[in-house]
CSV table of C-alpha atoms in Angstrom, one decimal:
chain,number,residue,atom,x,y,z
A,1,UNK,CA,230.8,8.5,-82.5
A,2,UNK,CA,231.9,9.1,-86.0
A,3,UNK,CA,235.7,9.1,-86.9
A,4,UNK,CA,236.4,12.4,-88.2
A,5,UNK,CA,238.5,12.9,-91.1
A,6,UNK,CA,239.5,15.2,-94.1
A,7,UNK,CA,236.6,14.0,-96.2
A,8,UNK,CA,234.2,14.6,-93.5
A,9,UNK,CA,235.9,17.9,-92.5
A,10,UNK,CA,235.5,19.1,-95.9
A,11,UNK,CA,231.5,17.7,-96.1
A,12,UNK,CA,231.1,19.9,-92.8
A,13,UNK,CA,232.5,23.3,-94.3
A,14,UNK,CA,230.6,22.5,-97.9
A,15,UNK,CA,227.4,21.8,-96.2
A,16,UNK,CA,227.9,24.8,-93.7
A,17,UNK,CA,228.7,27.1,-96.4
A,18,UNK,CA,225.5,25.6,-98.7
A,19,UNK,CA,223.2,26.4,-95.6
A,20,UNK,CA,224.2,29.9,-95.4
A,21,UNK,CA,223.7,30.6,-99.0
A,22,UNK,CA,220.1,29.1,-98.7
A,23,UNK,CA,219.4,31.3,-95.7
A,24,UNK,CA,219.0,34.1,-98.1
A,25,UNK,CA,215.9,32.6,-99.1
A,26,UNK,CA,212.8,34.2,-97.7
A,27,UNK,CA,211.4,32.3,-94.8
A,28,UNK,CA,207.5,31.5,-94.5
A,29,UNK,CA,205.6,33.9,-91.8
A,30,UNK,CA,204.4,31.2,-88.7
A,31,UNK,CA,200.4,31.3,-88.7
A,32,UNK,CA,199.7,32.9,-85.5
A,33,UNK,CA,203.3,33.9,-84.7
A,34,UNK,CA,204.3,36.8,-86.6
A,35,UNK,CA,207.8,36.7,-85.2
A,36,UNK,CA,208.6,32.9,-86.3
A,37,UNK,CA,209.7,32.0,-89.6
A,38,UNK,CA,209.8,28.9,-91.1
A,39,UNK,CA,213.0,28.6,-93.0
A,40,UNK,CA,212.8,26.4,-96.1
A,41,UNK,CA,216.4,25.2,-96.0
A,42,UNK,CA,215.5,23.6,-92.5
A,43,UNK,CA,215.2,20.4,-94.1
A,44,UNK,CA,218.9,20.4,-95.0
A,45,UNK,CA,219.4,19.3,-91.5
A,46,UNK,CA,217.8,15.9,-92.4
A,47,UNK,CA,220.3,15.5,-95.0
A,48,UNK,CA,223.4,16.3,-92.8
A,49,UNK,CA,221.8,13.4,-90.3
A,50,UNK,CA,221.7,11.1,-93.4
A,51,UNK,CA,225.1,11.9,-94.5
A,52,UNK,CA,227.3,12.3,-91.6
A,53,UNK,CA,225.6,10.3,-89.0
A,54,UNK,CA,223.7,11.9,-85.8
A,55,UNK,CA,227.2,13.4,-83.7
A,56,UNK,CA,228.6,15.1,-87.1
A,57,UNK,CA,225.6,15.6,-88.4
A,58,UNK,CA,224.1,17.7,-85.4
A,59,UNK,CA,227.5,19.5,-85.5
A,60,UNK,CA,226.9,20.7,-89.0
A,61,UNK,CA,223.7,21.6,-88.1
A,62,UNK,CA,225.1,23.8,-85.4
A,63,UNK,CA,227.6,25.3,-87.1
A,64,UNK,CA,225.1,26.0,-90.3
A,65,UNK,CA,222.4,27.7,-88.0
A,66,UNK,CA,224.9,29.5,-86.2
A,67,UNK,CA,226.7,31.2,-89.4
A,68,UNK,CA,223.4,31.7,-90.4
A,69,UNK,CA,221.9,33.5,-87.1
A,70,UNK,CA,225.1,35.7,-86.6
A,71,UNK,CA,225.6,36.8,-90.3
A,72,UNK,CA,223.5,38.6,-92.7
A,73,UNK,CA,220.7,38.4,-93.3
A,74,UNK,CA,220.2,36.7,-90.4
A,75,UNK,CA,220.5,38.9,-87.0
A,76,UNK,CA,221.9,37.6,-83.7
A,77,UNK,CA,218.6,37.9,-81.8
A,78,UNK,CA,217.3,35.9,-78.5
A,79,UNK,CA,214.6,33.8,-80.9
A,80,UNK,CA,217.0,32.7,-83.1
A,81,UNK,CA,219.0,31.6,-80.2
A,82,UNK,CA,216.5,29.8,-78.4
A,83,UNK,CA,215.4,28.1,-81.9
A,84,UNK,CA,219.0,27.2,-82.5
A,85,UNK,CA,218.8,23.7,-81.2
A,86,UNK,CA,215.7,22.8,-83.7
A,87,UNK,CA,218.0,22.1,-86.6
A,88,UNK,CA,220.5,20.2,-84.4
A,89,UNK,CA,217.8,17.7,-83.0
A,90,UNK,CA,216.5,17.0,-86.6
A,91,UNK,CA,219.9,16.1,-87.6
A,92,UNK,CA,220.4,13.9,-84.5
A,93,UNK,CA,217.1,12.0,-84.7
A,94,UNK,CA,217.5,11.6,-88.4
A,95,UNK,CA,220.9,10.3,-88.3
A,96,UNK,CA,220.1,8.5,-85.4
A,97,UNK,CA,217.7,6.4,-87.3
A,98,UNK,CA,219.1,5.9,-90.3
A,99,UNK,CA,222.0,4.4,-88.1
A,100,UNK,CA,219.7,1.7,-86.6
A,101,UNK,CA,219.4,3.7,-83.5
A,102,UNK,CA,215.5,4.1,-83.8
A,103,UNK,CA,214.8,3.2,-79.6
A,104,UNK,CA,217.4,6.4,-79.0
A,105,UNK,CA,215.3,8.7,-81.3
A,106,UNK,CA,211.9,7.8,-80.2
A,107,UNK,CA,213.1,8.2,-76.6
A,108,UNK,CA,214.3,11.7,-77.6
A,109,UNK,CA,210.8,12.8,-79.5
A,110,UNK,CA,208.9,10.8,-77.0
A,111,UNK,CA,210.2,13.2,-74.2
A,112,UNK,CA,209.6,16.6,-76.3
A,113,UNK,CA,206.5,15.5,-76.7
A,114,UNK,CA,205.6,14.6,-72.6
A,115,UNK,CA,207.6,17.9,-72.0
A,116,UNK,CA,205.1,20.1,-74.0
A,117,UNK,CA,201.9,18.6,-72.5
A,118,UNK,CA,203.3,19.3,-69.0
A,119,UNK,CA,203.7,23.2,-69.9
A,120,UNK,CA,201.0,25.8,-69.3
A,121,UNK,CA,199.3,25.9,-72.6
A,122,UNK,CA,197.6,22.7,-72.6
A,123,UNK,CA,196.4,23.1,-68.6
A,124,UNK,CA,194.0,22.3,-67.4
A,125,UNK,CA,193.6,19.5,-69.5
A,126,UNK,CA,190.0,19.3,-69.5
A,127,UNK,CA,189.7,22.9,-70.8
A,128,UNK,CA,192.8,22.7,-73.2
A,129,UNK,CA,193.1,19.3,-74.4
A,130,UNK,CA,192.3,20.4,-77.8
A,131,UNK,CA,195.5,22.3,-77.9
A,132,UNK,CA,197.8,19.8,-76.9
A,133,UNK,CA,196.6,17.5,-79.7
A,134,UNK,CA,196.5,20.7,-82.0
A,135,UNK,CA,200.3,20.9,-81.2
A,136,UNK,CA,201.6,17.6,-81.0
A,137,UNK,CA,199.2,15.2,-83.2
A,138,UNK,CA,201.8,15.3,-86.2
A,139,UNK,CA,204.7,14.6,-83.7
A,140,UNK,CA,202.8,11.8,-82.5
A,141,UNK,CA,202.4,10.6,-86.1
A,142,UNK,CA,206.3,10.6,-86.9
A,143,UNK,CA,206.7,8.8,-83.4
A,144,UNK,CA,204.4,6.1,-84.8
A,145,UNK,CA,206.3,6.1,-88.0
A,146,UNK,CA,209.6,5.1,-86.5
A,147,UNK,CA,209.1,1.1,-86.6
A,148,UNK,CA,207.7,0.8,-90.3
A,149,UNK,CA,210.6,3.3,-91.3
A,150,UNK,CA,213.1,0.8,-89.6
A,151,UNK,CA,211.4,-1.7,-91.3
A,152,UNK,CA,212.1,-0.3,-94.6
A,153,UNK,CA,215.8,0.2,-93.5
A,154,UNK,CA,216.5,-3.0,-93.1
A,155,UNK,CA,214.6,-3.7,-96.7
A,156,UNK,CA,217.3,-1.1,-97.9
A,157,UNK,CA,220.2,-3.0,-95.9
A,158,UNK,CA,219.2,-6.5,-97.1
A,159,UNK,CA,217.0,-6.6,-100.1
A,160,UNK,CA,216.8,-10.4,-100.2
A,161,UNK,CA,214.8,-10.3,-97.1
A,162,UNK,CA,212.3,-8.3,-98.7
A,163,UNK,CA,210.4,-11.0,-100.6
A,164,UNK,CA,209.4,-12.5,-97.3
A,165,UNK,CA,208.2,-9.4,-95.8
A,166,UNK,CA,206.1,-8.4,-99.3
A,167,UNK,CA,204.5,-11.7,-98.5
A,168,UNK,CA,203.4,-11.4,-95.2
A,169,UNK,CA,202.2,-7.6,-95.8
A,170,UNK,CA,200.7,-8.8,-99.4
A,171,UNK,CA,197.5,-7.5,-98.0
A,172,UNK,CA,196.3,-4.9,-95.6
A,173,UNK,CA,192.7,-4.2,-94.4
A,174,UNK,CA,192.5,-0.4,-94.9
A,175,UNK,CA,188.9,-0.2,-94.3
A,176,UNK,CA,189.5,-1.6,-90.7
A,177,UNK,CA,192.3,0.4,-90.1
A,178,UNK,CA,190.6,3.7,-91.2
A,179,UNK,CA,187.7,2.9,-89.2
A,180,UNK,CA,189.6,2.4,-86.0
A,181,UNK,CA,191.4,5.5,-86.1
A,182,UNK,CA,187.8,7.0,-86.8
A,183,UNK,CA,186.6,5.3,-83.9
A,184,UNK,CA,189.2,6.7,-81.5
A,185,UNK,CA,188.5,10.3,-82.7
A,186,UNK,CA,184.7,10.4,-82.7
A,187,UNK,CA,185.0,8.9,-79.2
A,188,UNK,CA,187.5,11.7,-78.1
A,189,UNK,CA,184.9,14.1,-79.4
A,190,UNK,CA,182.1,12.5,-78.3
A,191,UNK,CA,183.3,12.5,-74.5
A,192,UNK,CA,184.4,15.8,-75.0
A,193,UNK,CA,180.8,16.7,-76.1
A,194,UNK,CA,179.0,14.7,-73.2
A,195,UNK,CA,181.0,16.3,-70.4
A,196,UNK,CA,180.5,19.9,-71.7
A,197,UNK,CA,176.5,19.1,-72.7
A,198,UNK,CA,177.0,21.9,-75.4
A,199,UNK,CA,178.5,22.2,-78.6
A,200,UNK,CA,182.4,22.2,-78.8
A,201,UNK,CA,183.4,25.6,-79.6
A,202,UNK,CA,186.9,27.3,-78.9
A,203,UNK,CA,187.3,30.8,-79.1
A,204,UNK,CA,190.5,32.7,-78.8
A,205,UNK,CA,191.5,36.5,-78.9
A,206,UNK,CA,194.9,37.2,-81.2
A,207,UNK,CA,195.5,40.9,-81.1
A,208,UNK,CA,192.3,42.6,-82.8
A,209,UNK,CA,191.2,39.6,-84.2
A,210,UNK,CA,188.9,36.9,-82.5
A,211,UNK,CA,189.1,33.2,-83.8
A,212,UNK,CA,186.4,30.6,-83.4
A,213,UNK,CA,186.9,26.7,-84.1
A,214,UNK,CA,183.3,25.2,-83.8
A,215,UNK,CA,182.4,21.3,-84.2
A,216,UNK,CA,178.9,19.9,-84.1
A,217,UNK,CA,175.3,21.4,-84.5
A,218,UNK,CA,174.3,23.4,-81.3
A,219,UNK,CA,170.6,23.2,-81.9
A,220,UNK,CA,170.8,19.2,-81.7
A,221,UNK,CA,173.3,18.9,-78.9
A,222,UNK,CA,171.8,21.4,-76.6
A,223,UNK,CA,169.1,18.8,-76.0
A,224,UNK,CA,171.6,15.5,-74.9
A,225,UNK,CA,173.3,17.3,-71.4
A,226,UNK,CA,174.8,14.7,-69.1
A,227,UNK,CA,174.0,12.3,-67.9
A,228,UNK,CA,171.9,11.6,-71.2
A,229,UNK,CA,175.1,13.2,-73.5
A,230,UNK,CA,177.2,10.2,-72.9
A,231,UNK,CA,174.5,8.4,-75.3
A,232,UNK,CA,176.9,10.0,-78.0
A,233,UNK,CA,179.8,7.9,-77.2
A,234,UNK,CA,177.8,5.2,-79.1
A,235,UNK,CA,178.7,6.4,-82.2
A,236,UNK,CA,182.2,5.8,-81.8
A,237,UNK,CA,181.5,2.8,-80.1
A,238,UNK,CA,179.7,1.4,-83.5
A,239,UNK,CA,182.2,2.7,-85.5
A,240,UNK,CA,184.8,0.7,-83.4
A,241,UNK,CA,182.9,-2.4,-83.3
A,242,UNK,CA,182.3,-2.5,-86.9
A,243,UNK,CA,186.2,-1.9,-87.7
A,244,UNK,CA,187.0,-4.9,-85.1
A,245,UNK,CA,184.2,-6.9,-86.9
A,246,UNK,CA,185.6,-5.8,-90.2
A,247,UNK,CA,188.9,-7.9,-89.4
A,248,UNK,CA,187.8,-10.8,-87.7
A,249,UNK,CA,184.7,-11.6,-89.8
A,250,UNK,CA,185.5,-10.4,-93.0
A,251,UNK,CA,182.8,-12.5,-94.6
A,252,UNK,CA,180.0,-9.8,-93.5
A,253,UNK,CA,181.8,-7.0,-94.5
A,254,UNK,CA,178.6,-5.3,-96.1
A,255,UNK,CA,176.7,-5.3,-92.5
A,256,UNK,CA,179.7,-4.4,-90.8
A,257,UNK,CA,180.4,-1.3,-93.5
A,258,UNK,CA,177.0,-0.2,-93.0
A,259,UNK,CA,177.3,0.1,-89.4
A,260,UNK,CA,180.3,2.2,-89.7
A,261,UNK,CA,179.0,4.6,-92.3
A,262,UNK,CA,175.6,5.2,-90.0
A,263,UNK,CA,177.7,5.7,-87.0
A,264,UNK,CA,179.8,7.8,-88.8
A,265,UNK,CA,177.1,9.9,-90.2
A,266,UNK,CA,175.4,10.4,-86.6
A,267,UNK,CA,178.8,11.8,-85.4
A,268,UNK,CA,178.3,14.4,-87.9
A,269,UNK,CA,176.1,16.0,-85.1
A,270,UNK,CA,178.6,16.4,-82.6
A,271,UNK,CA,181.6,17.4,-85.4
A,272,UNK,CA,182.3,14.3,-86.7
A,273,UNK,CA,185.3,13.4,-85.0
A,274,UNK,CA,186.7,16.8,-85.2
A,275,UNK,CA,185.7,16.1,-89.0
A,276,UNK,CA,188.7,13.9,-89.4
A,277,UNK,CA,186.9,11.1,-87.7
A,278,UNK,CA,183.9,11.4,-90.0
A,279,UNK,CA,185.9,11.5,-93.3
A,280,UNK,CA,187.8,8.5,-92.3
A,281,UNK,CA,184.8,6.6,-91.4
A,282,UNK,CA,183.2,7.2,-94.3
A,283,UNK,CA,186.4,6.0,-96.3
A,284,UNK,CA,186.6,2.7,-94.0
A,285,UNK,CA,183.0,2.0,-94.7
A,286,UNK,CA,183.2,2.7,-98.3
A,287,UNK,CA,186.5,0.6,-98.8
A,288,UNK,CA,184.7,-2.3,-96.6
A,289,UNK,CA,181.3,-2.3,-98.4
A,290,UNK,CA,182.9,-2.3,-102.1
A,291,UNK,CA,185.2,-5.5,-100.2
A,292,UNK,CA,188.5,-3.5,-101.1
A,293,UNK,CA,191.8,-4.6,-99.7
A,294,UNK,CA,194.4,-2.6,-101.0
A,295,UNK,CA,197.4,-4.4,-102.4
A,296,UNK,CA,200.8,-3.1,-101.8
A,297,UNK,CA,202.4,-3.3,-105.0
A,298,UNK,CA,206.2,-4.4,-105.0
A,299,UNK,CA,208.5,-1.3,-105.2
A,300,UNK,CA,211.0,-1.2,-106.9
A,301,UNK,CA,214.6,-0.5,-104.8
A,302,UNK,CA,215.0,3.4,-106.0
A,303,UNK,CA,211.3,3.8,-104.7
A,304,UNK,CA,211.9,2.0,-101.6
A,305,UNK,CA,214.7,4.4,-100.7
A,306,UNK,CA,213.0,7.5,-101.6
A,307,UNK,CA,210.2,6.7,-99.6
A,308,UNK,CA,212.7,5.7,-96.6
A,309,UNK,CA,214.3,9.2,-97.2
A,310,UNK,CA,211.1,11.2,-97.1
A,311,UNK,CA,209.9,9.3,-93.7
A,312,UNK,CA,213.3,9.9,-92.1
A,313,UNK,CA,213.3,13.8,-93.1
A,314,UNK,CA,209.8,14.1,-92.0
A,315,UNK,CA,210.4,12.0,-88.7
A,316,UNK,CA,213.6,14.7,-88.4
A,317,UNK,CA,211.6,17.6,-89.2
A,318,UNK,CA,208.7,16.9,-87.2
A,319,UNK,CA,211.2,16.5,-83.9
A,320,UNK,CA,212.8,20.1,-85.0
A,321,UNK,CA,209.2,21.2,-84.8
A,322,UNK,CA,208.6,19.7,-81.4
A,323,UNK,CA,211.6,21.4,-80.2
A,324,UNK,CA,210.0,24.8,-81.4
A,325,UNK,CA,206.6,23.9,-79.6
A,326,UNK,CA,208.4,23.3,-76.4
A,327,UNK,CA,210.5,26.5,-76.0
A,328,UNK,CA,207.4,28.4,-77.8
A,329,UNK,CA,205.1,27.0,-74.6
A,330,UNK,CA,207.8,28.1,-72.0
A,331,UNK,CA,206.3,31.0,-70.3
A,332,UNK,CA,209.4,33.1,-69.7
A,333,UNK,CA,209.7,32.4,-73.5
A,334,UNK,CA,206.6,33.3,-75.0
A,335,UNK,CA,206.1,36.1,-72.7
A,336,UNK,CA,209.6,37.8,-72.8
A,337,UNK,CA,210.9,36.8,-76.3
A,338,UNK,CA,207.7,36.5,-78.2
A,339,UNK,CA,205.8,39.3,-76.4
A,340,UNK,CA,202.6,36.5,-76.7
A,341,UNK,CA,200.0,35.9,-73.4
A,342,UNK,CA,199.3,32.3,-73.0
A,343,UNK,CA,195.5,32.8,-74.5
A,344,UNK,CA,197.7,34.0,-77.6
A,345,UNK,CA,199.9,31.0,-77.5
A,346,UNK,CA,197.0,28.6,-77.3
A,347,UNK,CA,195.3,30.4,-80.1
A,348,UNK,CA,198.4,30.3,-82.4
A,349,UNK,CA,198.7,26.2,-81.9
A,350,UNK,CA,194.7,26.3,-83.0
A,351,UNK,CA,194.3,28.4,-85.7
A,352,UNK,CA,196.0,26.3,-88.4
A,353,UNK,CA,197.2,23.3,-87.1
A,354,UNK,CA,197.1,21.2,-90.6
A,355,UNK,CA,199.0,23.9,-92.3
A,356,UNK,CA,202.1,22.8,-90.4
A,357,UNK,CA,201.7,19.7,-91.3
A,358,UNK,CA,201.6,20.1,-94.9
A,359,UNK,CA,204.8,22.7,-94.4
A,360,UNK,CA,206.9,19.9,-93.1
A,361,UNK,CA,205.6,17.3,-95.5
A,362,UNK,CA,206.9,19.7,-98.4
A,363,UNK,CA,210.2,19.7,-96.6
A,364,UNK,CA,210.5,16.2,-96.3
A,365,UNK,CA,209.6,15.9,-99.9
A,366,UNK,CA,212.5,18.2,-100.8
A,367,UNK,CA,214.8,16.4,-98.6
A,368,UNK,CA,214.3,13.1,-99.7
A,369,UNK,CA,214.5,14.3,-103.6
A,370,UNK,CA,217.9,15.8,-102.9
A,371,UNK,CA,219.3,13.0,-100.3
A,372,UNK,CA,218.7,10.2,-102.9
A,373,UNK,CA,221.1,11.2,-105.6
A,374,UNK,CA,223.3,12.7,-103.2
A,375,UNK,CA,223.7,10.1,-101.1
A,376,UNK,CA,224.1,7.3,-103.7
A,377,UNK,CA,226.7,9.6,-105.5
A,378,UNK,CA,228.7,10.4,-102.1
A,379,UNK,CA,228.5,6.5,-101.3
A,380,UNK,CA,230.1,5.6,-104.4
A,381,UNK,CA,232.6,8.0,-104.1
A,382,UNK,CA,233.4,6.4,-100.6
A,383,UNK,CA,232.2,9.2,-98.6
A,384,UNK,CA,229.4,7.7,-97.1
A,385,UNK,CA,229.3,6.0,-93.4
A,386,UNK,CA,228.4,2.4,-93.7
A,387,UNK,CA,224.7,1.8,-93.2
A,388,UNK,CA,223.7,-0.2,-90.2
A,389,UNK,CA,220.6,-2.6,-89.7
A,390,UNK,CA,218.2,-1.3,-87.4
A,391,UNK,CA,217.3,-4.0,-84.5
A,392,UNK,CA,213.6,-4.6,-84.4
A,393,UNK,CA,212.6,-6.6,-81.6
A,394,UNK,CA,210.7,-9.4,-82.6
A,395,UNK,CA,207.1,-8.6,-80.5
A,396,UNK,CA,207.0,-5.4,-82.4
A,397,UNK,CA,208.0,-6.9,-85.5
A,398,UNK,CA,205.5,-9.6,-85.6
A,399,UNK,CA,203.0,-6.7,-84.9
A,400,UNK,CA,203.9,-4.8,-87.4
A,401,UNK,CA,203.4,-7.5,-90.2
A,402,UNK,CA,200.1,-9.0,-89.0
């Protein structure tokens, strides 16, 4: 637990007042949930965690959110009450990672993701799998970014070790990596198509509007019902095979790249791995075809610090959003507080899942641009808590740099 002194009490008061002043900025209405607004000042919770640590940062976030909730322009209603813990979780997760406790942060975020998958919007899973994916894919990405972020924290703490790490990750086979992600998306898409025997089409009613999401061509897919529909899995298997061979047998990269490009093109008939798989497969195939292994350029210390703050803020903001998704999916809350049916809740997750991701990235950019000069000045003035080096198990460390 961080020691509370007069300087930190002053920072808590200043940050709470600053957050309240920023609460006058207009929020962005959430797509599909008109009663919910995305507050632009929410990124401040990440900064609280970075500067004050996980616990004092969480306390500051709670006080800031509470004041903004009870005083104008806020309104002390039930929606603000159930969403109040979100920014507390943001500060807590960000502060935990920044202070070397990324395992605790990953456990908290993992639990929020798991709890969402246990709630009604994603059940039955065979019918609402896409709802769960649309609501949690960016949170899963944040979870996967924790170990690389911990490595960057180590570079900030021990700049002298960055040369060795740089040499180990000098080349990264992006062609193989992008193709591997593409293969996973195409396999999931193909499995859903093959078991359904027809085009993957979702339709939801939200108020007076009907929203449809369609992947694949009905004219072609209708002829490939089970058991022959399972042949579409071969497109994903082809991409996966090419991705593996690109890594273990790079001397024949032209052949493997053509395999990836052809299989990715064929997957467009069934939806191309929800479109994203097709794009990633095409990029991976082209990179492999032109023997393009992207070299990591050595970053300046300041650039590494800004990148680290961006990743920390992104993870914290996604933890904030994970809490929002979790409470929004609880039946008594979406029925009584948000006045939305279960079908409307599912539709709200599917309408525009990438828009929320873009908003979170923008918030993380703001947080990084504010945090870097602010933390450096506070550190020079003796306000900052000493940075702790994250402990990364050797097994994970080796996997992440090979």
